[in-house]
């Protein structure tokens, strides 16, 4: 009965886990729950052999279910100086090798989120990488990746101020069912930001450090003086008490001797 349930679950697990990457919080949470359940069943003893068998098969299924989707890896933003060349990175993870007969990839650009995306580079199954939108980028876009390493990066030469915007990398790698997508914001700088002057920071740090050292030293000295002052007062009080007791003892012994 348990095996029948497992087979039925496996037959539908593609539709259940396909929307989730192996890095997705949902997938991680399910896997953590399965591990906790395994520990509980192990504590119940040998009588739960069928349940543990089902659990083992379920864990195996979860360990490979992450291969049903992909992750496109790109930084969220990148800066480039006006007139320079910039590499815009895009890589993806997949459990399947690229089949050039089915693989689909394209790059798009739009100035802002509300603008329409414009495709400027795509993979053609017969021609390979094909650049589009010559009126926008001309021949300044070159494919700089490696399909064997799942690298779809490009190089944009002679960056102009109007190149600033959002660049999107789309990937379809069957039998992965999910269409991968990554976005990066390109910021074009007219000049490089001024280097940070560390002299001021060092001076401030030294000043703060010196002030803290003096404060700690002052606290130690004050505590030391208070301790010794307290000891001196205690000694004086003892001496005064002893001085008071001596006359009283003398007066008491005087009458007895008479």
Coordinates of N, CA and C in Angstrom, one line a residue, residues 40-138:
X40 N 12.5 10.8 13.6 CA 11.5 10.3 14.4 C 11.2 8.8 14.2
X41 N 11.1 8.4 12.9 CA 10.8 7.0 12.5 C 11.9 6.1 13.0
X42 N 13.2 6.6 12.9 CA 14.3 5.8 13.4 C 14.2 5.5 14.9
X43 N 13.6 6.5 15.6 CA 13.5 6.3 17.1 C 12.4 5.3 17.5
X44 N 11.5 5.0 16.5 CA 10.3 4.2 16.8 C 10.7 2.7 16.8
X45 N 11.8 2.3 16.2 CA 12.2 0.9 16.2 C 12.0 0.3 14.9
X46 N 12.3 -1.0 14.9 CA 12.3 -1.8 13.6 C 10.9 -2.1 13.1
X47 N 9.9 -1.9 13.9 CA 8.5 -2.2 13.4 C 8.1 -1.3 12.3
X48 N 8.8 -0.1 12.1 CA 8.4 0.9 11.1 C 9.1 0.7 9.9
X49 N 9.5 -0.5 9.5 CA 10.4 -0.8 8.3 C 9.7 -0.3 7.0
X50 N 8.4 -0.5 6.9 CA 7.7 -0.1 5.6 C 7.7 1.4 5.5
X51 N 7.4 2.1 6.7 CA 7.4 3.5 6.6 C 8.7 4.1 6.3
X52 N 9.8 3.5 6.9 CA 11.1 4.0 6.7 C 11.5 3.8 5.2
X53 N 11.1 2.7 4.6 CA 11.4 2.4 3.2 C 10.7 3.5 2.3
X54 N 9.5 3.9 2.7 CA 8.8 4.9 1.9 C 9.5 6.2 2.1
X55 N 10.0 6.5 3.3 CA 10.7 7.7 3.6 C 12.0 7.8 2.8
X56 N 12.7 6.7 2.8 CA 14.0 6.7 2.0 C 13.7 7.0 0.6
X57 N 12.7 6.4 0.0 CA 12.4 6.6 -1.4 C 12.0 8.1 -1.6
X58 N 11.3 8.7 -0.7 CA 10.9 10.1 -0.8 C 12.1 11.0 -0.7
X59 N 13.1 10.7 0.2 CA 14.3 11.5 0.3 C 15.1 11.4 -1.0
X60 N 15.1 10.2 -1.6 CA 15.8 10.1 -2.9 C 15.1 11.0 -4.0
X61 N 13.8 10.9 -4.0 CA 13.1 11.7 -4.9 C 13.3 13.2 -4.7
X62 N 13.4 13.7 -3.5 CA 13.6 15.1 -3.2 C 15.0 15.5 -3.6
X63 N 16.0 14.6 -3.4 CA 17.3 14.9 -3.8 C 17.5 15.2 -5.2
X64 N 16.7 14.6 -6.1 CA 16.8 14.8 -7.5 C 15.8 15.8 -8.1
X65 N 14.8 16.1 -7.3 CA 13.7 16.9 -7.8 C 14.1 18.3 -8.1
X66 N 15.2 18.8 -7.5 CA 15.7 20.1 -7.9 C 16.2 20.3 -9.3
X67 N 16.5 19.1 -9.9 CA 17.0 19.1 -11.3 C 15.9 19.5 -12.3
X68 N 14.7 19.6 -11.8 CA 13.6 19.9 -12.7 C 13.5 21.4 -13.1
X69 N 14.3 22.2 -12.6 CA 14.3 23.6 -12.9 C 15.7 24.1 -12.9
X70 N 15.9 25.4 -13.3 CA 17.2 26.0 -13.4 C 17.2 27.3 -12.6
X71 N 18.4 27.8 -12.4 CA 18.7 29.1 -11.8 C 19.5 29.9 -12.7
X72 N 19.1 31.1 -13.0 CA 19.9 32.1 -13.8 C 20.6 33.0 -12.8
X73 N 21.9 33.1 -12.9 CA 22.8 33.8 -11.9 C 23.3 35.1 -12.5
X74 N 22.9 36.2 -12.0 CA 23.4 37.5 -12.4 C 23.4 38.5 -11.2
X75 N 24.4 39.4 -11.2 CA 24.3 40.4 -10.2 C 23.1 41.4 -10.4
X76 N 22.7 42.1 -9.4 CA 21.6 42.9 -9.6 C 21.9 44.2 -10.3
X77 N 23.2 44.7 -10.3 CA 23.6 45.9 -11.0 C 25.0 45.9 -11.2
X78 N 25.4 46.7 -12.2 CA 26.8 46.8 -12.6 C 27.1 48.2 -13.1
X79 N 28.3 48.8 -12.8 CA 28.7 50.1 -13.2 C 29.7 50.0 -14.3
X80 N 29.6 51.0 -15.2 CA 30.5 51.1 -16.3 C 30.8 52.5 -16.6
X81 N 32.1 52.8 -16.9 CA 32.5 54.2 -17.3 C 32.1 54.5 -18.7
X82 N 31.7 55.7 -19.0 CA 31.3 56.1 -20.4 C 32.5 55.9 -21.3
X83 N 32.4 55.2 -22.4 CA 33.4 54.9 -23.4 C 34.2 53.7 -23.1
X84 N 34.0 53.0 -22.0 CA 34.7 51.8 -21.7 C 34.0 50.5 -22.2
X85 N 34.7 49.4 -22.1 CA 34.1 48.1 -22.5 C 33.7 47.4 -21.1
X86 N 32.5 46.8 -21.1 CA 32.0 46.1 -19.9 C 31.5 44.7 -20.3
X87 N 31.8 43.8 -19.4 CA 31.3 42.4 -19.5 C 30.0 42.3 -18.7
X88 N 28.9 42.0 -19.3 CA 27.7 41.8 -18.5 C 27.5 40.3 -18.3
X89 N 27.7 39.8 -17.1 CA 27.7 38.4 -16.8 C 26.3 37.7 -16.8
X90 N 26.2 36.5 -17.2 CA 25.0 35.7 -17.1 C 25.4 34.2 -17.2
X91 N 25.1 33.5 -16.1 CA 25.3 32.0 -16.1 C 24.1 31.4 -15.6
X92 N 23.9 30.1 -15.8 CA 22.8 29.4 -15.3 C 23.2 28.0 -14.9
X93 N 22.4 27.4 -13.9 CA 22.7 26.1 -13.4 C 21.6 25.2 -14.0
X94 N 22.0 24.0 -14.4 CA 21.0 23.0 -14.9 C 21.6 21.6 -14.7
X95 N 20.7 20.7 -14.5 CA 21.1 19.3 -14.4 C 21.2 18.6 -15.7
X96 N 21.0 19.3 -16.8 CA 21.0 18.7 -18.1 C 22.0 19.5 -19.0
X97 N 22.7 18.8 -19.8 CA 23.6 19.4 -20.7 C 22.8 20.1 -21.8
X98 N 23.4 21.1 -22.4 CA 22.8 21.9 -23.4 C 22.7 21.0 -24.7
X99 N 21.5 20.9 -25.2 CA 21.2 20.3 -26.5 C 21.0 21.4 -27.5
X100 N 21.9 21.7 -28.4 CA 21.8 22.8 -29.3 C 20.6 22.7 -30.2
X101 N 20.0 21.6 -30.3 CA 18.8 21.4 -31.2 C 17.6 22.0 -30.5
X102 N 17.6 22.1 -29.2 CA 16.5 22.5 -28.4 C 16.7 23.8 -27.6
X103 N 18.0 24.1 -27.4 CA 18.4 25.2 -26.5 C 17.9 26.5 -27.1
X104 N 17.4 27.4 -26.2 CA 16.9 28.7 -26.6 C 17.5 29.8 -25.7
X105 N 18.1 30.8 -26.2 CA 18.6 31.9 -25.4 C 18.5 33.2 -26.1
X106 N 18.2 34.3 -25.3 CA 18.1 35.6 -25.9 C 18.4 36.7 -24.8
X107 N 18.9 37.8 -25.3 CA 19.2 38.9 -24.4 C 18.2 40.1 -24.9
X108 N 17.7 40.8 -23.9 CA 16.8 41.9 -24.2 C 17.2 43.1 -23.4
X109 N 16.8 44.3 -23.9 CA 17.1 45.5 -23.2 C 15.9 46.4 -23.1
X110 N 15.7 47.1 -22.0 CA 14.7 48.1 -21.9 C 15.2 49.2 -20.9
X111 N 14.9 50.4 -21.2 CA 15.5 51.5 -20.5 C 15.0 51.6 -19.0
X112 N 13.7 51.2 -18.9 CA 13.1 51.2 -17.5 C 12.1 50.0 -17.5
X113 N 11.6 49.8 -16.3 CA 10.6 48.7 -16.1 C 9.4 48.9 -16.9
X114 N 9.0 50.1 -17.1 CA 7.7 50.4 -17.9 C 7.9 50.3 -19.4
X115 N 9.1 50.3 -19.9 CA 9.4 50.3 -21.3 C 9.3 48.8 -21.9
X116 N 9.1 48.8 -23.2 CA 9.0 47.5 -23.9 C 10.4 46.9 -24.1
X117 N 10.6 45.6 -23.8 CA 11.9 45.0 -24.0 C 12.2 44.8 -25.5
X118 N 13.5 45.1 -25.8 CA 14.0 44.9 -27.2 C 15.0 43.8 -27.2
X119 N 14.8 42.9 -28.1 CA 15.8 41.8 -28.2 C 16.9 42.2 -29.1
X120 N 18.2 42.0 -28.6 CA 19.4 42.4 -29.4 C 20.3 41.3 -29.6
X121 N 20.1 40.1 -28.9 CA 21.0 38.9 -29.2 C 20.2 37.7 -28.9
X122 N 20.4 36.7 -29.8 CA 19.7 35.4 -29.6 C 20.5 34.3 -30.2
X123 N 20.2 33.1 -29.7 CA 20.9 31.9 -30.2 C 20.0 31.2 -31.3
X124 N 20.6 31.1 -32.4 CA 19.9 30.4 -33.6 C 20.5 29.0 -33.7
X125 N 19.6 28.0 -33.9 CA 20.1 26.7 -33.9 C 20.9 26.4 -35.2
X126 N 20.8 27.2 -36.2 CA 21.6 27.0 -37.4 C 22.8 27.9 -37.5
X127 N 22.5 29.2 -37.1 CA 23.6 30.2 -37.2 C 24.4 30.5 -36.0
X128 N 23.9 29.9 -34.9 CA 24.6 30.2 -33.6 C 24.1 31.5 -33.0
X129 N 25.0 32.3 -32.4 CA 24.7 33.6 -31.9 C 24.4 34.6 -33.0
X130 N 23.3 35.3 -32.9 CA 22.9 36.3 -33.9 C 22.6 37.6 -33.2
X131 N 23.3 38.7 -33.6 CA 23.0 40.0 -33.0 C 21.9 40.7 -33.8
X132 N 21.0 41.3 -33.0 CA 19.9 42.0 -33.6 C 19.9 43.5 -33.2
X133 N 19.0 44.2 -33.6 CA 18.8 45.6 -33.2 C 20.1 46.5 -33.5
X134 N 20.5 46.4 -34.8 CA 21.8 47.1 -35.2 C 21.6 48.6 -35.0
X135 N 20.4 49.2 -35.1 CA 20.3 50.6 -34.9 C 20.5 51.1 -33.5
X136 N 20.4 50.1 -32.5 CA 20.5 50.4 -31.1 C 22.0 50.2 -30.6
X137 N 22.6 49.1 -30.9 CA 23.9 48.8 -30.4 C 24.9 48.6 -31.5
X138 N 24.5 48.5 -32.8 CA 25.4 48.3 -33.9 C 26.2 47.0 -33.7

